[in-house]
Coordinates of C-alpha atoms (C1' of nucleotides) in Angstrom, one line a residue:
Chain A
K356 CA 9.4 17.0 1.4
L357 CA 7.4 19.5 3.3
N358 CA 4.3 18.1 1.8
L359 CA 5.1 14.6 2.9
K360 CA 5.8 15.8 6.3
F361 CA 2.5 17.4 6.4
H362 CA 0.7 14.3 5.5
H363 CA 2.6 12.2 7.9
N364 CA 1.9 14.5 10.8
M365 CA -1.7 14.7 10.0
K366 CA -2.0 11.0 10.0
S367 CA 0.1 10.4 13.0
N368 CA -1.6 13.1 15.0
S369 CA -5.0 11.8 14.4
G370 CA -5.2 8.5 15.8
D371 CA -7.9 7.4 13.6
R372 CA -6.9 6.2 10.2
W373 CA -10.0 7.4 8.7
S374 CA -9.6 10.9 10.0
H375 CA -6.3 10.9 8.2
G376 CA -7.6 9.6 5.0
G377 CA -10.6 11.8 5.3
S378 CA -8.6 14.9 5.7
L379 CA -6.4 14.2 2.9
S380 CA -8.4 12.1 0.8
P381 CA -11.1 14.5 -0.1
E382 CA -8.8 16.8 -1.7
A383 CA -7.1 14.1 -3.8
A384 CA -10.5 12.6 -4.5
D385 CA -11.6 15.9 -5.8
E386 CA -8.7 16.2 -8.1
Q387 CA -8.9 12.7 -9.4
R388 CA -12.6 12.8 -9.9
V389 CA -12.2 15.9 -12.0
A390 CA -9.4 14.4 -14.0
D391 CA -10.6 11.0 -14.3
G392 CA -14.3 11.4 -14.2
K393 CA -14.6 7.8 -13.6
R394 CA -16.2 7.6 -10.3
T395 CA -18.5 10.5 -10.3
G396 CA -21.4 8.6 -9.0
R397 CA -20.8 9.6 -5.4
A398 CA -21.3 13.2 -4.4
L399 CA -18.7 14.7 -2.3
D400 CA -19.4 15.3 1.3
P401 CA -20.5 18.7 2.3
D402 CA -17.6 18.8 4.6
T403 CA -15.2 18.3 1.8
R404 CA -16.8 20.9 -0.2
S405 CA -16.7 23.4 2.6
V406 CA -13.1 23.0 2.6
S407 CA -11.7 26.5 1.9
L408 CA -8.5 28.1 1.3
L409 CA -6.6 25.8 3.6
E410 CA -7.8 22.8 1.7
Q411 CA -6.9 24.3 -1.6
K412 CA -3.5 24.9 -0.3
R413 CA -3.2 21.5 0.8
K414 CA -4.2 20.3 -2.7
V415 CA -1.6 22.3 -4.1
V416 CA 0.9 20.8 -1.8
S417 CA -0.4 17.3 -2.2
S418 CA -0.3 17.6 -5.9
S419 CA 3.1 18.7 -5.9
I420 CA 3.9 15.8 -3.8
D421 CA 2.7 13.4 -6.3
V422 CA 5.8 13.5 -8.2
P423 CA 8.2 12.5 -5.4
H424 CA 5.7 9.8 -4.6
A425 CA 5.8 8.4 -8.0
R426 CA 9.6 8.3 -8.1
R427 CA 10.0 6.6 -4.8
S428 CA 7.2 4.1 -5.7
E429 CA 9.3 3.2 -8.7
E430 CA 12.2 2.4 -6.7
E431 CA 10.4 0.5 -4.1
V432 CA 8.1 -1.0 -6.5
D433 CA 10.9 -3.2 -7.7
M434 CA 11.5 -4.5 -4.3
D435 CA 7.9 -4.8 -3.6
K436 CA 7.6 -6.8 -6.8
V437 CA 10.1 -9.2 -5.8
T438 CA 8.7 -9.6 -2.4
A439 CA 5.3 -9.8 -3.7
A440 CA 6.4 -12.5 -6.2
M441 CA 8.0 -14.5 -3.5
V442 CA 4.9 -14.2 -1.4
L443 CA 2.7 -15.4 -4.1
T444 CA 4.9 -18.2 -4.8
S445 CA 5.0 -19.2 -1.3
L446 CA 1.2 -18.7 -0.9
S447 CA 0.4 -20.8 -3.6
T448 CA 1.6 -23.8 -1.5
S449 CA -0.8 -23.6 1.4
P450 CA -4.5 -22.9 1.3
L451 CA -5.2 -22.6 4.9
V452 CA -3.5 -19.4 5.5
R453 CA -5.8 -17.6 3.4
S454 CA -7.4 -15.9 6.2
P455 CA -4.3 -13.8 6.9
P456 CA -4.3 -12.7 3.3
V457 CA -7.7 -11.4 3.7
K458 CA -6.8 -9.5 6.7
V459 CA -3.7 -8.3 5.2
S460 CA -5.5 -7.1 2.3
E461 CA -7.6 -5.0 4.6
G462 CA -4.5 -3.6 6.1
L463 CA -3.4 -2.9 2.7
S464 CA -6.5 -1.3 1.7
G465 CA -6.3 1.0 4.6
S466 CA -2.8 1.8 3.8
W467 CA -3.8 2.4 0.3
K468 CA -6.2 4.9 1.3
D469 CA -3.7 6.6 3.4
N470 CA -1.2 6.5 0.7
N471 CA -3.4 7.9 -1.9
S472 CA -5.1 10.3 0.4
A473 CA -5.5 11.9 -3.0
G474 CA -7.1 8.8 -4.2
P475 CA -10.5 9.2 -5.7
F476 CA -12.1 6.7 -3.6
T477 CA -11.0 7.6 -0.2
P478 CA -13.5 10.2 0.0
S479 CA -16.3 7.9 -1.0
S480 CA -15.4 5.3 1.5
Y481 CA -14.9 8.1 3.9
S482 CA -18.2 9.8 3.5
S483 CA -20.4 6.9 2.5
S484 CA -19.1 4.0 4.7
G485 CA -17.0 5.2 7.5
G486 CA -18.1 2.3 9.4
Y487 CA -16.3 -0.1 7.2
W488 CA -13.0 0.8 8.2
S489 CA -14.0 1.0 11.8
W490 CA -12.8 -2.5 12.3
S491 CA -9.4 -1.4 11.3
A492 CA -9.5 1.2 14.0
P493 CA -10.3 -0.6 17.2
S494 CA -10.4 2.6 18.9
D495 CA -13.8 3.0 17.4
Q496 CA -16.2 1.6 19.7
S497 CA -18.2 0.0 16.9
N498 CA -16.1 -3.0 16.6
P499 CA -14.6 -3.7 19.9
S500 CA -14.9 -7.4 19.6
T501 CA -13.4 -7.7 16.2
P502 CA -10.3 -9.9 16.5
S503 CA -9.4 -9.8 12.9
P504 CA -8.3 -6.3 13.1
P505 CA -5.2 -7.5 14.9
L506 CA -3.7 -8.7 11.7
P507 CA -4.6 -5.8 9.8
A508 CA -3.3 -3.6 12.4
D509 CA 0.1 -5.0 12.4
S510 CA 0.4 -5.3 8.7
F511 CA -1.5 -2.2 8.5
K512 CA 0.9 0.0 10.2
P513 CA 4.0 -1.1 8.6
F514 CA 2.4 -0.8 5.3
R515 CA 0.9 2.6 5.9
V516 CA 4.1 4.0 7.2
P517 CA 6.0 3.3 4.0
S518 CA 3.2 4.7 2.0
L519 CA 3.1 7.8 4.0
G520 CA 6.8 8.1 3.8
G521 CA 6.2 8.5 0.1
V522 CA 7.7 5.3 -0.7
G523 CA 4.5 3.7 -0.7
P524 CA 2.4 2.3 -3.3
G525 CA 1.0 5.6 -4.2
P526 CA 3.8 5.7 -6.6
A527 CA 1.7 6.2 -9.7
G528 CA 0.6 9.6 -10.0
P529 CA -3.1 10.1 -9.8
E530 CA -3.8 9.1 -13.3
D531 CA -1.7 5.9 -13.7
P532 CA -2.7 4.3 -10.5
S533 CA -6.3 3.9 -11.3
L534 CA -5.8 2.8 -14.8
D535 CA -2.7 0.8 -14.7
E536 CA -3.4 -0.9 -11.5
Q537 CA -6.9 -1.8 -12.4
D538 CA -5.7 -3.3 -15.6
G539 CA -3.2 -5.3 -13.8
S540 CA -5.7 -6.6 -11.2
S541 CA -8.3 -7.2 -13.7
L542 CA -6.0 -9.2 -15.8
L543 CA -4.8 -11.3 -13.0
F544 CA -7.9 -11.8 -11.0
D545 CA -11.1 -10.4 -12.5
E546 CA -11.5 -12.1 -15.7
P547 CA -10.4 -15.5 -15.0
I548 CA -12.3 -16.2 -11.9
P549 CA -15.8 -14.9 -12.9
R550 CA -15.6 -17.0 -16.1
K551 CA -14.8 -20.1 -14.3
R552 CA -17.7 -19.8 -11.9
K553 CA -20.2 -20.0 -14.6
N554 CA -19.2 -23.3 -15.7
S555 CA -19.8 -26.4 -13.7
M556 CA -18.5 -24.7 -10.7
K557 CA -20.4 -24.5 -7.4
V558 CA -19.5 -21.6 -5.1
M559 CA -19.2 -22.3 -1.4
F560 CA -18.1 -20.0 1.3
K561 CA -15.7 -21.4 3.8
C562 CA -15.1 -19.7 7.2
L563 CA -11.5 -18.9 7.5
W564 CA -11.7 -18.3 11.3
K565 CA -9.2 -20.3 13.2
N566 CA -10.3 -23.7 14.0
C567 CA -13.5 -23.2 12.1
G568 CA -13.8 -24.5 8.6
K569 CA -17.4 -24.1 8.3
V570 CA -18.7 -24.1 4.8
L571 CA -21.9 -22.6 3.8
S572 CA -23.5 -22.3 0.4
T573 CA -24.4 -18.8 0.7
A574 CA -22.4 -15.6 1.4
A575 CA -25.1 -14.3 3.5
G576 CA -25.0 -17.5 5.6
I577 CA -21.3 -17.4 6.1
Q578 CA -21.4 -13.8 6.9
R579 CA -24.1 -14.4 9.4
H580 CA -22.0 -17.3 10.9
I581 CA -19.0 -15.1 11.2
R582 CA -20.8 -12.3 12.5
T583 CA -22.6 -14.3 15.1
N584 CA -20.0 -16.9 16.0
H585 CA -16.8 -15.1 15.7
L586 CA -17.5 -11.5 15.8
G587 CA -19.9 -11.7 18.6
R588 CA -22.4 -9.6 17.0
N589 CA -26.0 -10.4 17.6
C590 CA -27.5 -8.0 15.2
D591 CA -28.1 -8.9 11.7
S592 CA -27.1 -7.3 8.6
E593 CA -27.3 -3.9 10.2
C594 CA -24.4 -4.5 12.4
S595 CA -22.4 -5.7 9.4
D596 CA -19.7 -3.4 8.4
G597 CA -18.5 -5.8 5.6
E598 CA -15.9 -7.1 8.0
E599 CA -17.4 -10.6 7.6
D600 CA -16.2 -10.5 4.0
F601 CA -12.7 -10.9 5.2
Y602 CA -13.2 -13.9 7.3
Y603 CA -14.5 -16.2 4.8
T604 CA -13.3 -17.3 1.5
E605 CA -15.1 -18.2 -1.6
I606 CA -14.5 -21.8 -2.7
K607 CA -15.3 -22.9 -6.2
L608 CA -16.2 -26.6 -6.4
N609 CA -16.3 -28.5 -9.6
T610 CA -19.6 -30.0 -9.7
D611 CA -18.0 -33.1 -11.2
S612 CA -15.7 -33.5 -8.5
V613 CA -17.9 -32.4 -5.7
A614 CA -18.2 -35.8 -4.6
D615 CA -14.8 -35.6 -3.0
G616 CA -16.5 -33.4 -0.4
L617 CA -15.0 -30.7 1.8
S618 CA -11.7 -32.5 2.0
S619 CA -11.1 -31.7 -1.6
L620 CA -12.2 -28.2 -0.9
S621 CA -9.0 -26.8 0.5
P622 CA -6.9 -28.1 -2.3
V623 CA -9.2 -27.2 -5.0
S624 CA -10.2 -23.9 -3.7
P625 CA -6.6 -22.6 -4.0
S626 CA -6.2 -23.7 -7.4
V627 CA -9.6 -22.5 -8.4
L628 CA -9.1 -19.2 -7.0
S629 CA -6.4 -18.1 -9.2
P630 CA -5.7 -14.9 -7.3
P631 CA -5.4 -16.3 -3.8
P632 CA -2.5 -18.5 -3.3
P633 CA -2.2 -20.5 -0.2
P634 CA -0.2 -19.3 2.7
P635 CA 3.3 -20.5 2.8
P636 CA 5.6 -20.3 5.7
P637 CA 8.2 -17.7 5.6
S638 CA 6.4 -14.8 4.2
L639 CA 3.4 -15.9 6.0
S640 CA 5.1 -15.8 9.3
Q641 CA 4.8 -12.1 9.2
L642 CA 1.2 -12.3 8.1
A643 CA 0.4 -15.0 10.6
D644 CA 1.8 -13.0 13.3
S645 CA -0.3 -10.1 12.4
H646 CA -3.3 -12.3 12.0
T647 CA -3.2 -14.5 14.9
P648 CA -3.2 -12.0 17.7
P649 CA -6.4 -10.1 17.2
Q650 CA -5.8 -8.5 20.5
S651 CA -2.4 -7.4 19.8
N652 CA -3.8 -5.8 16.9
D653 CA -6.1 -3.6 18.9
T654 CA -3.3 -2.6 21.2
K655 CA -1.0 -1.8 18.4
E656 CA -3.4 0.2 16.4
P657 CA -4.2 2.8 18.8
Q658 CA -0.5 3.8 19.0
G659 CA -0.1 3.9 15.4
G660 CA 3.5 4.5 15.9
G661 CA 4.3 1.1 14.6
T662 CA 6.5 2.2 11.8
T663 CA 9.5 0.4 12.8
P664 CA 10.3 -3.2 12.2
L665 CA 7.8 -4.6 9.7
S666 CA 8.0 -1.9 7.4
R667 CA 9.0 -2.8 4.0
S668 CA 8.9 -6.6 3.9
A669 CA 5.5 -6.7 5.4
P670 CA 4.1 -4.2 3.0
S671 CA 5.2 -6.1 0.0
A672 CA 3.6 -9.2 1.4
L673 CA 0.6 -7.2 2.2
Y674 CA 0.4 -6.1 -1.4
L675 CA 0.0 -9.6 -2.7
I676 CA -2.3 -10.5 -0.1
H677 CA -4.2 -7.5 -0.7
T678 CA -4.6 -8.3 -4.3
D679 CA -5.9 -11.5 -3.4
H680 CA -8.3 -10.2 -1.0
A681 CA -9.4 -7.6 -3.4
Y682 CA -10.3 -10.5 -5.6
Q683 CA -12.4 -12.1 -2.9
V684 CA -14.1 -9.0 -2.0
R685 CA -15.0 -8.2 -5.3
S686 CA -16.3 -11.6 -6.0
A687 CA -18.2 -11.3 -2.9
G688 CA -19.5 -7.9 -3.9
S689 CA -20.7 -9.2 -7.2
N690 CA -22.5 -12.0 -5.6
F691 CA -23.9 -10.3 -2.6
T692 CA -23.8 -6.9 -3.6
P693 CA -23.4 -5.3 -0.2
T694 CA -23.5 -1.7 -0.5
N695 CA -20.4 -1.4 1.7
S696 CA -18.5 -4.2 -0.2
S697 CA -19.0 -2.3 -3.4
S698 CA -17.1 0.6 -2.1
F699 CA -14.5 -1.7 -0.8
S700 CA -14.0 -3.5 -3.9
I701 CA -13.1 -0.2 -5.5
S702 CA -10.7 0.9 -2.8
W703 CA -9.1 -2.4 -2.9
Q704 CA -8.7 -2.5 -6.4
S705 CA -6.7 0.5 -6.3
P706 CA -4.1 -1.3 -4.3
P707 CA -3.6 -3.9 -6.8
V708 CA -3.2 -1.0 -9.1
T709 CA -0.4 0.2 -7.1
F710 CA 1.3 -3.1 -7.4
T711 CA 0.6 -3.4 -11.0
G712 CA 1.7 0.1 -11.4
N713 CA 4.9 -0.9 -10.0
T714 CA 5.2 -3.7 -12.3
V715 CA 4.3 -1.5 -15.0
S716 CA 6.5 1.3 -14.2
P717 CA 9.6 -0.8 -15.2
S718 CA 8.1 -1.3 -18.6
K719 CA 7.4 2.3 -18.8
S720 CA 10.9 3.2 -17.9
Q721 CA 12.1 0.9 -20.5
G722 CA 9.7 2.3 -23.0
F723 CA 11.1 5.7 -22.2
G724 CA 14.5 4.4 -22.6
E725 CA 13.6 3.2 -26.0
Q726 CA 12.0 6.4 -26.9
R727 CA 15.1 8.1 -25.8
S728 CA 17.4 6.0 -27.9
Q729 CA 15.1 6.5 -30.8
T730 CA 15.1 10.1 -30.3
I731 CA 18.7 10.2 -30.0
A732 CA 19.2 8.2 -33.0
V733 CA 17.0 10.5 -35.0
L734 CA 18.9 13.5 -33.8
S735 CA 22.2 11.9 -34.3
S736 CA 21.3 10.8 -37.8
P737 CA 21.1 14.2 -39.1
P738 CA 24.5 15.2 -38.0
R739 CA 25.9 12.2 -39.7
A740 CA 24.4 13.1 -42.9
T741 CA 25.7 16.6 -42.6
T742 CA 29.1 15.4 -41.8
A743 CA 29.0 13.1 -44.8
L744 CA 28.0 15.9 -47.1
S745 CA 30.3 18.6 -45.7
R746 CA 33.1 16.4 -44.8
K747 CA 35.0 14.1 -47.1
V748 CA 34.3 10.5 -46.1
R749 CA 37.4 8.9 -45.1
G750 CA 38.9 7.0 -47.8
E751 CA 39.2 3.3 -47.6
G752 CA 42.6 2.9 -49.2
K753 CA 45.8 3.5 -47.3
K754 CA 47.2 6.9 -47.5
C755 CA 50.8 8.2 -47.4
R756 CA 50.9 8.2 -43.7
K757 CA 50.0 4.5 -43.5
V758 CA 52.0 3.5 -46.4
Y759 CA 55.2 5.2 -45.6
G760 CA 54.7 5.6 -41.9
M761 CA 55.5 8.5 -39.6
E762 CA 59.3 7.6 -40.0
N763 CA 59.2 8.4 -43.8
R764 CA 57.2 11.5 -43.6
D765 CA 59.2 13.0 -46.2
M766 CA 57.9 10.6 -48.7
W767 CA 54.3 11.6 -48.1
C768 CA 52.5 13.8 -50.5
T769 CA 52.3 17.3 -49.7
A770 CA 48.6 17.0 -48.8
C771 CA 49.3 14.3 -46.3
R772 CA 52.1 16.3 -44.9
W773 CA 49.8 19.2 -44.4
K774 CA 47.2 17.1 -43.1
K775 CA 45.0 17.6 -46.1
A776 CA 43.2 15.1 -48.3
C777 CA 45.8 12.8 -49.7
Q778 CA 46.4 13.5 -53.3
R779 CA 48.5 10.5 -54.0
F780 CA 46.2 7.7 -53.0
T781 CA 43.0 9.0 -54.0
D782 CA 39.9 7.0 -53.4
Chain B
dT26 C1' 43.9 4.9 -30.0
dA27 C1' 45.0 5.7 -34.7
dT28 C1' 43.6 7.9 -39.1
dG29 C1' 42.0 11.0 -42.4
dC30 C1' 40.7 15.6 -43.1
dC31 C1' 38.8 20.3 -42.5
dG32 C1' 39.3 24.8 -40.9
dG33 C1' 42.5 28.2 -39.4
dG34 C1' 46.6 30.7 -38.5
dG35 C1' 51.4 32.1 -38.8
dA36 C1' 55.2 33.1 -41.8
Chain C
dT1210 C1' 51.3 30.2 -50.8
dC1211 C1' 53.5 27.1 -47.8
dC1212 C1' 53.4 24.7 -43.6
dC1213 C1' 51.6 23.4 -39.4
dC1214 C1' 48.3 22.4 -36.1
dG1215 C1' 43.8 22.0 -33.4
dG1216 C1' 40.1 19.5 -33.5
dC1217 C1' 36.5 16.5 -35.3
dA1218 C1' 34.7 12.3 -37.2
dT1219 C1' 35.4 7.7 -38.1
dA1220 C1' 37.4 3.1 -37.9

DNA sequence: TATGCCGGGGA
DNA sequence: TCCCCGGCATA
C-alpha cells in the first residue's frame, strides 16, 4: 500500500506524465531488462544510472508492489475483459469511429507506461523519445496545437488512475506482462494482418481526422497531410513526433475489388484490419467524447486529477482500442520505420499484453486449480492406501447391526456388540 | 447420516 | 478378559 501511494503521489505531483513515468520507469526498466534481457538494445540514461540509494530503495518498494498489482489486475482483468469484449463487438460495427480508438490507444499507452512504471520500455521511450508523448501532455509546448490529445487526455486520465491505483493493467508481474501480453497481441493482430497485406492487397492510408477522409497511398504522405492540415505544423518530418500515426488508419484494399473505390474502403478496411473493429455507439460514446473535444483534452490533462468518473469503464474500452491502435502503429512502424514509432510499437504492445495477461490470468488460475486438485489427489491417495492396508475394508455384506437392528442388539455377535469386526457375517 | 471397525480405557 | 466408547473412514 505504501508503495502504491508513493507511486501515485509521484505521478500526481508531477504534472507531466513523462516525468512520472520517467521517475518510476527507469527502475522498473532496469529490473525487467535484467530479468528479461529482451530489450537490451537501448542504453539506460545516465540519469537513470545515477540514481543512487533512493532509487534503489524505490526499486525495492516497487518490486514489492508488484505482487499486489498482479492480484488486483486479476480481479479487474475479468471486468476489463468483459468490457473489452463488449467494446470490440460494438466497434466491429462501425468503421468511422476508428480515429477514437487510435487516440484511445495512445491514452492507453500512456497509462500503460504509468502503470508499468517498472516496465522495461518506459525508460526507452522516456530517454530516447520523450517528445513522442509530448502530445499527450499539452502542457508541453511542443504540441500546443495538437487537438487529438483531448481524446487521449480524457481516456488517458481515467485509465491511468486505475492503473496507478494498482488495479490497472499492470497486473501481471514484470515477467508475465511482456511475454503473455505479447503473445496475445501477436496472435490477434500481428500475424494475420501482415500476411494478408502481401497478397493482392493494396495498402492505403486514410485520414481519420473529422470531416477529412483523405486517402493517400503512402504513410509519409498521410502523415504529412495530417501534420500540415490538421496539426498545423509546417515543419516536415522533424516536427513529427509520431503523432500523425494516430490520425490515420491503414486501409487494405483488395486489388481485385479496388474498382469499388473509396466507398468500399470504409467497409472493407474494418474487415481487413482484423484488429480494429469499427466504432460502435455505446462504448464509443465515451471514446467519442474524449476524442471529439481536443481542447477539452488539453484543459483536462493539466489538472491530471481526473480520476473520477470515467475510471473503470473507460479504461476497459481503452484497452481494446489500445490494442487496435497498437496494431496500427506497428504496421505503420513496419512500413515506415519511423524511429519513434518503433519505440511506440513496443510500448503499445505491452498494453495489449496487459489485456492478454488478464485473459490469460484466468486460465492460469484454472491451471493452478487443476494443479492443486492434482496435488491434493496425490496426497490424498497415499492416505487411502494406508488406510486400506492398516484398516480392514468395510465388508460389503450386512452385519449383525444391520441384520438385527439396534433393537435386537442382544442378538448381535459379541464382536459387533463390542464394535469390533463382525465375526458372524464375515466377508 | 449411518455403518463398520480400530484403538483405548475401565472394571 | 469382558465391555464400552471415541473417533475415523467409508458408503
